[in-house]
Coordinates of C-alpha atoms in Angstrom, one line a residue:
Chain A
M257 CA -6.4 20.7 -17.7
K258 CA -5.4 16.9 -17.5
L259 CA -6.8 14.4 -15.3
T260 CA -5.2 11.0 -15.0
I261 CA -7.2 8.4 -13.3
L262 CA -4.4 6.1 -11.3
G263 CA -7.1 4.2 -9.5
C264 CA -11.1 4.5 -9.1
Y265 CA -12.5 1.3 -7.9
A266 CA -13.9 1.1 -4.4
A267 CA -12.9 -0.9 -1.3
T268 CA -10.2 -3.4 -1.9
P269 CA -7.2 -3.3 -4.3
R270 CA -7.1 -6.1 -6.6
T271 CA -4.8 -7.7 -9.5
I272 CA -6.4 -5.6 -12.1
T273 CA -8.1 -2.7 -10.4
N274 CA -6.6 0.0 -8.0
P275 CA -8.3 2.1 -5.0
T276 CA -9.0 6.1 -5.5
S277 CA -6.1 8.2 -6.6
Q278 CA -5.9 10.6 -9.3
V279 CA -3.5 13.6 -10.7
L280 CA -4.9 16.7 -12.0
E281 CA -2.6 19.0 -14.0
I282 CA -3.6 22.6 -14.2
K283 CA -1.3 25.0 -16.1
N284 CA 1.7 23.0 -15.0
R285 CA 0.9 22.5 -11.5
L286 CA 0.4 18.6 -10.2
F287 CA -2.2 17.9 -7.8
L288 CA -2.4 14.4 -6.3
I289 CA -6.0 13.7 -5.1
D290 CA -6.5 10.8 -2.5
C291 CA -3.9 8.2 -2.2
G292 CA -5.1 4.5 -2.1
E293 CA -2.5 1.7 -1.4
G294 CA -0.3 1.3 -4.7
T295 CA -0.6 4.7 -5.7
Q296 CA 3.1 5.2 -5.9
V297 CA 3.6 2.2 -8.4
Q298 CA 0.7 3.6 -10.4
L299 CA 2.2 7.0 -10.3
R300 CA 5.5 5.0 -12.0
K301 CA 3.3 3.4 -14.4
N302 CA 1.9 6.4 -15.7
K303 CA 5.0 8.2 -15.7
I304 CA 4.3 10.9 -13.6
K305 CA 7.3 12.7 -11.9
F306 CA 7.1 12.3 -8.2
S307 CA 9.1 16.0 -7.8
K308 CA 6.5 17.4 -9.6
I309 CA 3.8 16.7 -6.7
N310 CA 3.7 19.1 -4.3
H311 CA 0.5 19.2 -3.0
I312 CA -1.9 16.2 -1.7
F313 CA -5.4 16.3 -1.0
I314 CA -7.1 13.7 0.9
S315 CA -10.9 13.6 0.7
H316 CA -11.5 10.9 3.7
L317 CA -9.6 8.6 6.1
H318 CA -10.9 5.2 4.5
G319 CA -8.2 3.1 3.5
D320 CA -9.0 2.9 0.0
H321 CA -8.5 6.7 -0.2
F322 CA -5.4 7.0 1.7
F323 CA -3.4 3.7 2.9
G324 CA -0.8 4.4 0.1
L325 CA 0.0 8.0 1.7
I326 CA 2.6 7.0 4.1
G327 CA 4.4 4.9 1.5
T328 CA 4.2 7.6 -0.9
I329 CA 5.7 10.0 1.6
S330 CA 8.3 7.6 2.7
T331 CA 9.5 7.0 -1.0
F332 CA 10.0 10.7 -1.8
A333 CA 12.3 11.2 1.1
L334 CA 14.3 7.8 0.2
L335 CA 14.6 9.4 -3.1
G336 CA 16.1 12.4 -1.2
R337 CA 13.4 14.8 -2.0
T338 CA 13.9 18.4 -0.8
A339 CA 10.7 20.5 -1.8
D340 CA 8.1 21.0 0.5
L341 CA 5.0 18.7 0.5
H342 CA 1.6 19.7 1.3
I343 CA -1.0 17.5 2.4
Y344 CA -4.6 18.5 2.8
G345 CA -6.7 16.1 4.6
P346 CA -9.1 15.5 7.8
K347 CA -8.0 16.2 11.0
G348 CA -6.0 12.9 12.2
V349 CA -3.9 12.5 9.1
K350 CA -0.9 14.2 10.5
E351 CA -1.1 12.0 13.5
I352 CA -1.2 8.9 11.6
I353 CA 1.9 9.9 9.2
T354 CA 4.0 11.1 12.1
L355 CA 3.4 8.5 14.2
Q356 CA 4.7 6.2 11.6
L357 CA 7.5 8.3 10.7
R358 CA 8.4 8.3 14.5
L359 CA 8.2 4.4 15.0
S360 CA 10.2 3.7 11.8
N361 CA 12.7 6.3 12.9
S362 CA 12.6 7.5 9.3
W363 CA 12.0 11.5 9.1
T364 CA 11.5 13.0 5.8
T365 CA 14.4 14.7 4.0
Y366 CA 12.0 17.7 3.2
D367 CA 9.7 19.7 5.2
L368 CA 6.2 18.4 5.4
F369 CA 3.1 20.4 5.9
F370 CA -0.3 19.3 7.2
H371 CA -3.5 21.4 6.4
E372 CA -5.9 19.4 8.6
L373 CA -9.6 19.8 7.8
E374 CA -12.5 20.0 10.0
S375 CA -15.0 22.3 8.6
D376 CA -18.3 21.4 7.2
K377 CA -18.5 24.5 5.1
S378 CA -16.9 25.0 1.8
E379 CA -13.7 26.9 2.5
V380 CA -10.3 27.7 0.2
I381 CA -7.7 25.5 1.1
F382 CA -5.0 26.5 -1.6
E383 CA -4.4 29.4 -3.9
D384 CA -1.9 30.6 -6.0
N385 CA -1.6 33.1 -8.7
R386 CA -3.1 30.6 -11.3
V387 CA -5.3 28.3 -9.3
I388 CA -7.7 28.2 -6.4
V389 CA -9.0 24.9 -4.4
K390 CA -12.1 24.9 -2.5
T391 CA -13.5 21.9 -0.3
I392 CA -16.8 20.6 -1.0
P393 CA -18.4 19.2 2.1
L394 CA -19.6 15.5 1.3
K395 CA -22.0 13.3 3.3
H396 CA -20.2 9.9 4.0
R397 CA -19.7 7.4 6.8
V398 CA -16.8 9.5 8.0
Y399 CA -15.9 13.0 7.7
T400 CA -15.4 13.7 3.9
N401 CA -14.8 16.5 1.4
G402 CA -14.4 16.6 -2.2
F403 CA -12.4 19.6 -3.9
L404 CA -13.2 22.2 -6.4
F405 CA -10.3 23.1 -8.3
Q406 CA -10.7 26.6 -10.6
E407 CA -8.2 28.2 -12.9
K408 CA -7.9 31.7 -12.4
P409 CA -8.9 34.1 -15.4
A410 CA -6.3 34.5 -17.4
E411 CA -5.3 38.0 -18.6
R412 CA -7.2 39.7 -21.6
K413 CA -5.7 39.4 -25.0
L414 CA -4.4 42.5 -26.8
N415 CA -6.0 43.5 -29.7
V416 CA -3.0 44.3 -31.6
D417 CA -4.7 46.5 -34.5
A418 CA -6.8 48.5 -32.4
V419 CA -4.0 49.8 -29.9
Q420 CA -2.1 50.4 -33.0
Q421 CA -4.8 52.3 -34.7
Y422 CA -5.2 54.5 -31.5
G423 CA -1.4 55.1 -31.1
I424 CA -1.5 53.5 -27.6
H425 CA 2.2 53.4 -26.1
T426 CA 3.2 50.0 -25.0
A427 CA 3.3 51.0 -21.3
Y428 CA -0.4 50.5 -21.3
Y429 CA -0.4 47.2 -22.9
Q430 CA -0.2 45.4 -19.1
K431 CA -3.2 47.9 -18.0
I432 CA -5.2 47.0 -21.1
K433 CA -4.6 43.1 -20.5
N434 CA -5.5 43.6 -16.7
G435 CA -9.2 45.0 -18.1
G436 CA -8.5 48.7 -17.4
N437 CA -9.6 51.6 -19.9
V438 CA -6.9 54.0 -21.7
T439 CA -7.5 57.7 -21.5
L440 CA -5.7 59.4 -24.6
D441 CA -3.7 62.6 -24.6
D442 CA -7.0 64.2 -25.8
G443 CA -9.0 63.1 -23.0
T444 CA -10.7 60.5 -24.9
V445 CA -11.7 57.1 -23.0
I446 CA -11.1 53.8 -24.9
E447 CA -13.3 51.3 -23.1
N448 CA -11.2 48.0 -22.6
E449 CA -13.4 46.1 -24.8
K450 CA -12.3 47.7 -28.0
L451 CA -8.6 46.9 -27.0
S452 CA -8.6 43.5 -26.1
F453 CA -10.2 40.1 -26.6
D454 CA -11.9 37.9 -23.8
P455 CA -9.3 35.2 -22.5
I456 CA -9.7 31.7 -22.7
A457 CA -12.4 30.9 -19.9
P458 CA -10.9 29.2 -17.0
M459 CA -11.8 25.8 -16.2
S460 CA -12.9 24.0 -13.3
Y461 CA -12.9 20.8 -12.2
A462 CA -14.8 19.0 -9.0
F463 CA -13.7 15.8 -7.5
C464 CA -16.5 14.3 -5.3
S465 CA -16.0 11.1 -3.6
D466 CA -17.2 9.5 -1.5
T467 CA -20.8 10.5 -0.9
V468 CA -24.5 9.8 -0.8
Y469 CA -26.7 11.7 -3.1
N470 CA -26.4 15.1 -1.9
E471 CA -27.9 18.2 -3.4
A472 CA -26.0 20.6 -0.9
V473 CA -23.1 20.4 -3.6
I474 CA -25.0 21.9 -6.2
P475 CA -24.5 25.6 -5.3
I476 CA -20.5 24.7 -4.8
I477 CA -19.8 23.4 -8.2
E478 CA -22.4 25.0 -10.5
N479 CA -21.4 25.5 -13.5
V480 CA -18.2 23.4 -13.3
D481 CA -16.6 22.0 -16.4
V482 CA -15.6 18.7 -15.6
L483 CA -17.5 16.7 -12.5
Y484 CA -15.9 13.6 -11.1
H485 CA -18.7 12.0 -9.0
E486 CA -18.5 8.4 -7.4
S487 CA -20.9 5.9 -8.8
T488 CA -20.3 3.0 -6.6
F489 CA -23.5 1.2 -7.3
L490 CA -26.2 0.8 -10.3
E491 CA -29.8 2.1 -9.5
S492 CA -30.3 -1.6 -8.9
E493 CA -28.5 -1.5 -5.7
A494 CA -30.1 2.3 -4.4
P495 CA -30.9 0.6 -1.3
L496 CA -27.3 -0.4 -0.3
A497 CA -25.9 3.1 -1.8
L498 CA -28.0 4.6 0.8
K499 CA -27.3 2.5 3.6
T500 CA -23.5 2.9 2.9
L501 CA -23.9 6.4 2.0
H502 CA -22.6 6.4 -1.4
S503 CA -24.2 7.4 -4.7
T504 CA -25.8 5.3 -7.7
A505 CA -24.7 6.2 -11.3
K506 CA -28.1 7.8 -12.0
E507 CA -27.9 10.0 -8.9
A508 CA -24.3 11.1 -10.3
A509 CA -25.9 12.1 -13.3
T510 CA -28.6 14.0 -11.7
I511 CA -26.2 16.1 -9.8
A512 CA -24.3 16.6 -12.9
L513 CA -27.5 17.9 -14.5
K514 CA -28.6 20.0 -11.5
A515 CA -25.2 21.8 -11.4
N516 CA -25.1 22.4 -15.1
A517 CA -22.0 20.5 -15.3
K518 CA -20.5 20.3 -18.9
Q519 CA -18.8 16.9 -18.5
L520 CA -19.2 14.1 -15.8
I521 CA -16.9 11.6 -15.4
L522 CA -17.8 8.4 -13.2
G523 CA -15.9 6.4 -10.8
H524 CA -15.5 4.6 -7.6
Y525 CA -17.1 1.5 -8.8
S526 CA -17.9 -1.5 -6.7
T527 CA -16.2 -4.7 -7.7
R528 CA -19.5 -6.6 -7.5
Y529 CA -20.2 -5.7 -11.3
D530 CA -18.5 -7.4 -14.4
G531 CA -17.2 -4.4 -16.4
I532 CA -18.5 -0.8 -16.0
E533 CA -20.4 0.1 -19.3
R534 CA -23.6 -0.4 -17.6
F535 CA -22.7 2.7 -15.3
K536 CA -22.2 4.8 -18.4
E537 CA -26.0 3.5 -19.8
E538 CA -27.4 4.3 -16.7
A539 CA -26.2 7.7 -16.4
E540 CA -26.8 8.7 -19.9
T541 CA -30.5 8.4 -19.2
I542 CA -30.1 11.4 -17.4
F543 CA -27.2 13.6 -18.6
P544 CA -25.8 13.3 -22.0
N545 CA -22.0 13.8 -21.6
V546 CA -21.1 10.8 -19.6
L547 CA -17.3 9.4 -19.6
L548 CA -16.2 6.3 -17.8
G549 CA -13.1 7.0 -15.3
D550 CA -10.9 3.9 -15.3
D551 CA -7.5 3.2 -13.8
G552 CA -4.6 4.6 -16.5
R553 CA -7.3 6.5 -18.5
S554 CA -6.6 10.4 -18.9
F555 CA -8.8 13.4 -20.0
E556 CA -7.7 16.6 -21.4
F557 CA -10.1 19.7 -21.5
Chain B
M228 CA 7.3 -26.5 3.9
K229 CA 6.5 -24.3 1.0
L230 CA 7.9 -20.9 0.7
T231 CA 6.6 -18.4 -1.4
I232 CA 8.3 -14.9 -1.8
L233 CA 5.7 -12.3 -2.7
G234 CA 8.1 -9.4 -2.7
C235 CA 12.1 -9.5 -1.7
Y236 CA 13.4 -6.0 -2.9
A237 CA 14.5 -3.2 -0.5
A238 CA 13.3 0.2 -0.2
T239 CA 10.5 1.3 -2.6
P240 CA 7.8 -0.5 -4.2
R241 CA 8.4 -0.2 -8.2
T242 CA 6.1 -1.6 -11.2
I243 CA 8.3 -4.6 -11.5
T244 CA 9.3 -5.4 -7.8
N245 CA 7.9 -5.6 -4.6
P246 CA 8.7 -4.8 -1.0
T247 CA 9.2 -7.8 1.5
S248 CA 6.5 -10.3 2.2
Q249 CA 6.6 -14.1 2.3
V250 CA 4.2 -16.9 2.9
L251 CA 5.5 -19.9 4.7
E252 CA 3.3 -22.9 4.8
I253 CA 4.2 -25.6 7.4
K254 CA 1.6 -28.8 7.8
N255 CA -1.1 -26.9 6.1
R256 CA -0.6 -23.8 8.4
L257 CA 0.0 -20.4 6.6
F258 CA 2.4 -17.7 8.3
L259 CA 2.8 -14.4 6.7
I260 CA 6.3 -12.8 7.2
D261 CA 6.3 -9.1 6.8
C262 CA 3.8 -7.1 4.8
G263 CA 5.2 -4.4 2.4
E264 CA 2.9 -2.1 0.5
G265 CA 0.9 -4.3 -2.2
T266 CA 1.3 -7.6 -0.2
Q267 CA -2.7 -8.1 -0.3
V268 CA -2.3 -7.8 -4.0
Q269 CA 0.6 -10.2 -3.9
L270 CA -1.4 -12.6 -2.2
R271 CA -4.0 -12.6 -4.8
K272 CA -1.7 -12.7 -7.8
N273 CA -0.3 -15.7 -5.9
K274 CA -3.6 -17.3 -5.6
I275 CA -3.0 -17.4 -1.4
K276 CA -6.3 -17.5 0.2
F277 CA -6.7 -14.7 2.9
S278 CA -9.0 -17.0 5.1
K279 CA -5.9 -19.5 5.7
I280 CA -3.7 -16.7 7.1
N281 CA -4.1 -16.4 10.8
H282 CA -0.7 -15.3 12.1
I283 CA 1.5 -12.6 10.6
F284 CA 5.0 -11.8 11.7
I285 CA 6.2 -8.5 11.2
S286 CA 10.3 -8.0 11.6
H287 CA 10.5 -4.3 12.0
L288 CA 8.8 -0.8 11.4
H289 CA 10.5 0.2 8.1
G290 CA 7.9 0.9 5.7
D291 CA 9.0 -1.7 3.1
H292 CA 8.3 -4.4 5.7
F293 CA 4.8 -3.2 7.1
F294 CA 3.1 -0.6 4.9
G295 CA 0.7 -3.4 3.7
L296 CA -0.3 -4.3 6.9
I297 CA -3.2 -2.0 7.5
G298 CA -4.5 -2.7 4.2
T299 CA -4.1 -6.2 4.6
I300 CA -6.3 -6.2 8.0
S301 CA -8.9 -4.1 6.5
T302 CA -9.4 -6.2 3.3
F303 CA -9.7 -8.9 5.4
A304 CA -12.9 -6.9 7.4
L305 CA -14.2 -6.0 4.4
L306 CA -14.6 -9.5 3.2
G307 CA -16.3 -10.2 6.1
R308 CA -13.8 -12.5 8.0
T309 CA -14.8 -13.9 11.5
A310 CA -11.5 -15.8 12.3
D311 CA -8.9 -14.3 14.6
L312 CA -6.0 -12.8 13.6
H313 CA -2.7 -12.6 15.4
I314 CA -0.2 -10.0 14.5
Y315 CA 3.5 -10.2 16.1
G316 CA 5.7 -7.6 15.8
P317 CA 7.6 -4.5 17.5
K318 CA 6.1 -2.8 20.4
G319 CA 4.2 0.1 18.1
V320 CA 2.6 -1.7 15.7
K321 CA -0.7 -2.0 17.7
E322 CA -0.9 1.8 18.0
I323 CA -0.3 2.4 14.1
I324 CA -3.1 0.0 13.2
T325 CA -5.7 0.7 15.9
L326 CA -5.2 4.5 15.2
Q327 CA -6.1 3.9 11.6
L328 CA -8.8 2.0 12.3
R329 CA -10.3 4.3 15.0
L330 CA -9.9 7.4 12.6
S331 CA -11.5 5.4 9.6
N332 CA -14.3 4.3 11.7
S333 CA -13.7 1.1 10.1
W334 CA -13.1 -1.9 13.3
T335 CA -12.5 -5.2 12.0
T336 CA -15.4 -7.7 11.7
Y337 CA -13.0 -10.1 13.6
D338 CA -10.8 -10.3 16.7
L339 CA -7.4 -8.7 16.0
F340 CA -4.7 -9.8 18.7
F341 CA -1.4 -8.2 18.8
H342 CA 1.5 -9.3 20.4
E343 CA 4.1 -6.7 20.7
L344 CA 7.9 -7.6 21.0
E345 CA 10.4 -5.8 22.8
S346 CA 12.8 -8.6 24.0
D347 CA 16.6 -8.5 22.9
K348 CA 16.9 -12.2 23.4
S349 CA 15.4 -14.8 21.3
E350 CA 11.9 -16.1 22.7
V351 CA 9.1 -18.5 21.7
I352 CA 6.3 -16.2 20.5
F353 CA 3.8 -19.0 18.9
E354 CA 3.4 -22.7 19.7
D355 CA 0.9 -25.3 18.8
N356 CA 1.0 -28.9 18.3
R357 CA 2.8 -28.7 14.9
V358 CA 4.9 -25.5 14.9
I359 CA 7.2 -23.4 17.3
V360 CA 8.1 -19.9 16.1
K361 CA 11.1 -18.1 18.0
T362 CA 12.6 -14.8 17.4
I363 CA 15.9 -13.9 16.0
P364 CA 17.2 -10.5 17.6
L365 CA 18.9 -8.9 14.6
K366 CA 21.0 -5.6 14.4
H367 CA 19.4 -3.0 12.1
R368 CA 18.5 0.9 12.6
V369 CA 15.4 0.2 14.5
Y370 CA 14.4 -2.7 16.7
T371 CA 14.1 -5.7 14.6
N372 CA 13.5 -9.4 15.0
G373 CA 14.1 -12.3 12.4
F374 CA 11.7 -15.4 12.9
L375 CA 12.8 -19.1 13.2
F376 CA 10.0 -21.5 12.4
Q377 CA 10.7 -25.3 13.7
E378 CA 7.9 -28.2 12.8
K379 CA 7.7 -30.3 15.9
P380 CA 8.8 -33.9 15.3
A381 CA 6.5 -36.1 13.9
E382 CA 5.2 -39.4 15.2
R383 CA 7.3 -42.3 14.4
K384 CA 6.1 -44.6 11.7
L385 CA 4.9 -48.0 12.8
N386 CA 6.5 -50.8 11.2
V387 CA 3.5 -52.9 10.0
D388 CA 5.5 -56.3 9.3
A389 CA 6.9 -56.1 12.8
V390 CA 4.1 -55.6 15.2
Q391 CA 2.2 -58.1 13.1
Q392 CA 5.0 -60.6 13.6
Y393 CA 5.0 -59.9 17.5
G394 CA 1.3 -60.1 17.6
I395 CA 0.9 -56.7 19.3
H396 CA -2.6 -55.4 19.7
T397 CA -3.8 -52.2 17.6
A398 CA -4.7 -50.8 21.2
Y399 CA -0.6 -50.1 21.4
Y400 CA 0.1 -48.5 18.2
Q401 CA -0.4 -45.0 19.5
K402 CA 2.2 -45.8 22.2
I403 CA 4.6 -47.1 19.6
K404 CA 4.2 -44.0 17.3
N405 CA 4.8 -41.6 20.4
G406 CA 8.4 -43.5 20.8
G407 CA 7.0 -46.1 23.7
N408 CA 8.5 -49.9 24.1
V409 CA 5.9 -52.5 24.3
T410 CA 6.0 -55.3 27.0
L411 CA 4.5 -58.6 25.9
D412 CA 2.2 -60.8 28.1
D413 CA 5.1 -63.1 28.7
G414 CA 7.0 -60.1 30.3
T415 CA 9.4 -59.5 27.0
V416 CA 10.4 -56.0 26.5
I417 CA 10.4 -55.0 22.7
E418 CA 11.9 -51.9 21.9
N419 CA 10.6 -49.3 20.1
E420 CA 13.3 -49.1 17.4
K421 CA 12.0 -52.5 16.4
L422 CA 8.7 -51.7 16.1
S423 CA 8.9 -48.3 14.4
F424 CA 10.7 -46.2 11.8
D425 CA 12.3 -42.6 12.4
P426 CA 9.7 -40.1 11.2
I427 CA 10.7 -37.5 8.5
A428 CA 13.0 -35.3 10.4
P429 CA 11.4 -31.9 11.2
M430 CA 12.2 -29.0 9.0
S431 CA 13.2 -25.5 10.2
Y432 CA 13.2 -22.3 8.5
A433 CA 15.0 -19.0 9.4
F434 CA 14.1 -15.8 8.1
C435 CA 16.6 -13.0 8.8
S436 CA 16.1 -9.4 7.4
D437 CA 17.0 -6.9 8.0
T438 CA 20.4 -7.0 9.6
V439 CA 24.0 -5.9 9.5
Y440 CA 26.4 -9.0 9.6
N441 CA 25.8 -10.5 13.0
E442 CA 27.4 -13.8 14.2
A443 CA 25.1 -13.4 17.2
V444 CA 22.4 -15.1 15.2
I445 CA 24.5 -18.2 14.7
P446 CA 23.5 -20.3 18.0
I447 CA 19.9 -19.5 17.5
I448 CA 19.7 -20.7 13.7
E449 CA 22.4 -23.5 14.2
N450 CA 21.5 -26.4 11.7
V451 CA 18.9 -24.7 10.3
D452 CA 17.4 -26.2 6.9
V453 CA 16.7 -23.1 5.2
L454 CA 17.9 -19.8 5.7
Y455 CA 16.6 -16.6 4.1
H456 CA 19.2 -14.1 4.9
E457 CA 19.2 -10.4 3.7
S458 CA 21.6 -9.4 0.9
T459 CA 20.8 -5.8 0.4
F460 CA 24.2 -5.4 -1.2
L461 CA 27.1 -6.8 -3.1
E462 CA 30.7 -6.7 -1.3
S463 CA 31.6 -3.9 -3.4
E464 CA 29.1 -1.8 -1.4
A465 CA 30.4 -3.4 1.9
P466 CA 30.8 0.1 3.7
L467 CA 27.6 1.1 2.8
A468 CA 26.3 -2.2 4.2
L469 CA 27.8 -1.4 7.3
K470 CA 26.7 2.2 7.5
T471 CA 22.9 1.3 6.7
L472 CA 23.1 -2.0 8.8
H473 CA 22.5 -4.3 5.9
S474 CA 24.4 -7.4 5.0
T475 CA 25.8 -8.3 1.7
A476 CA 25.7 -11.3 -0.3
K477 CA 29.2 -12.5 1.0
E478 CA 28.2 -11.7 4.3
A479 CA 25.0 -13.7 4.3
A480 CA 26.5 -16.7 2.8
T481 CA 29.2 -16.5 5.4
I482 CA 26.3 -16.7 8.3
A483 CA 24.9 -19.8 6.2
L484 CA 28.2 -21.5 6.6
K485 CA 28.7 -20.8 10.0
A486 CA 25.5 -21.5 11.1
N487 CA 25.8 -24.9 9.3
A488 CA 22.5 -24.1 7.3
K489 CA 21.5 -26.7 4.5
Q490 CA 20.2 -24.3 2.0
L491 CA 20.4 -20.2 1.9
I492 CA 18.0 -18.2 0.0
L493 CA 19.3 -14.6 -0.7
G494 CA 16.7 -11.4 -0.9
H495 CA 16.1 -8.0 0.2
Y496 CA 18.1 -7.0 -2.9
S497 CA 18.7 -3.2 -3.4
T498 CA 17.5 -1.6 -6.7
R499 CA 20.5 -0.1 -7.6
Y500 CA 21.7 -3.5 -9.6
D501 CA 21.1 -4.4 -13.0
G502 CA 19.4 -8.0 -12.2
I503 CA 20.2 -10.5 -9.2
E504 CA 22.5 -13.3 -10.8
R505 CA 25.7 -11.5 -9.2
F506 CA 24.4 -12.0 -5.6
K507 CA 24.2 -15.9 -6.1
E508 CA 27.5 -15.8 -7.7
E509 CA 29.0 -13.9 -4.9
A510 CA 27.5 -15.9 -2.3
E511 CA 28.6 -19.1 -3.9
T512 CA 32.2 -18.4 -3.4
I513 CA 31.6 -19.0 0.4
F514 CA 28.3 -21.4 0.7
P515 CA 27.5 -23.9 -2.1
N516 CA 23.8 -24.1 -1.5
V517 CA 22.4 -20.7 -2.7
L518 CA 19.0 -19.9 -4.3
L519 CA 17.8 -16.4 -5.4
G520 CA 14.7 -15.5 -3.8
D521 CA 12.4 -13.3 -6.1
D522 CA 8.9 -12.1 -6.4
G523 CA 6.4 -14.8 -6.9
R524 CA 9.1 -17.4 -6.7
S525 CA 8.2 -20.6 -4.3
F526 CA 10.5 -23.2 -2.8
E527 CA 9.3 -26.5 -1.3
F528 CA 11.4 -28.5 1.3

């Protein structure tokens, strides 16, 4: 997996910071997560090909998470895109986009599919042969979801020495890769574990923004490899975080710890602070593996 | 007057160019004209105070002219603005903005007034004691207006030597500045021209984007001091200009010539060209006083 942060600052775009948007690459698929104003320019700056984006996930309808969506959709059309584009987001996103396309008399050159979300329970919203995406219901001032991206388990790896030693025909190889046992001509059953190795463990990534501290997400994201969790404020502004339904760096780290995440990435920083190093310091008092998200920063895992 | 071009390129925002938006300052009033995606960041880059903008004019509902409006309105609210904001634009702009405010549950902290335009005739849409603004109906693929900004004539300048020589009391000074004659105690009438000088001639600015070549604008903008006219294409792409209802540099210059404009500023360049110098060269074959608009460029006149 490769995560590229296009923007991870709260509220208003500025000359040096961008509102929320990120690109997650899994097994050669690109998922765009949130789309604040200026996302299409951030995609260009980070040399991410528009044509590789087929799925856009919108967490909630606050401007710093979706005001760049209409521009992105329009630019794809101006560039003559033909491939389908799927938008996953709160109910209302379809009306916002289609109203603007209608009034500008500028329909897309490609088919646009809206998957509007209303449930307050985690649900599977995308699945193909490599990846599954589930919602993570969050608590914020409007209806909000995070998103959990899970790789599907890869095939088991053939133990070439073992299958040759048992004289197993190549016709059985796919069955072995799928985890099956093999029965030899003499009736002996060879357990799969003797014929194959464990595949590389599938990775998972959870995006949680925007939300107040909310332990209800823990069972959904338990054991996640990488957790991006918003930390709009430092603990010194905890009352403000509670009032605005945002989290502090310490709270983000507490969720990471309790969910047994392997890695925490912070983001969605309020622009009131000079620099973001203190977010890492505060989170590390709770949880050891903390990385700072920042515009243009990429993480591979 | 001072004109600051925030963006003047057609179609999609790019890392180095911005869609249409400009700020016109007249007698200490700021008017924002069009508002493509990223306008709020361009305002910051050009150090234009958000609080000085009370009137926003939207020419038409193509994305490169208004996708930044919702973000600008929202940012003003996040910054706690209290002053009224007036939006002038095609019918539909109110629905687009209010739908997004409603679905994001983010109402403005200030009063927002929409002045929706539907007429295909030039009309006065703003007037105060210093400035008058009229629409310039344009021909494009959707309902579009340019805007003509006219300073109102200033007061005449008092001829201090003359009024002292005639022994005129200061109580008459404002009457003289307003153009009135003065009757002395002996009944002699002193003509205003002997007591005052002509004021600086009021300036005018016409914004014409987007439009096909359209001579119907000429009587509206006749004798304008500065004409900004779109030149999406060069004459080599004249058929494409006609098809998409845009203008070439030569056509923009022809309008400037026929309208007896003093100065032409070009803009709304297609991003298909390397550099914009050729637009100036082409326009100058028709009309002598050509300036190239470009992002971040300011003009005082």
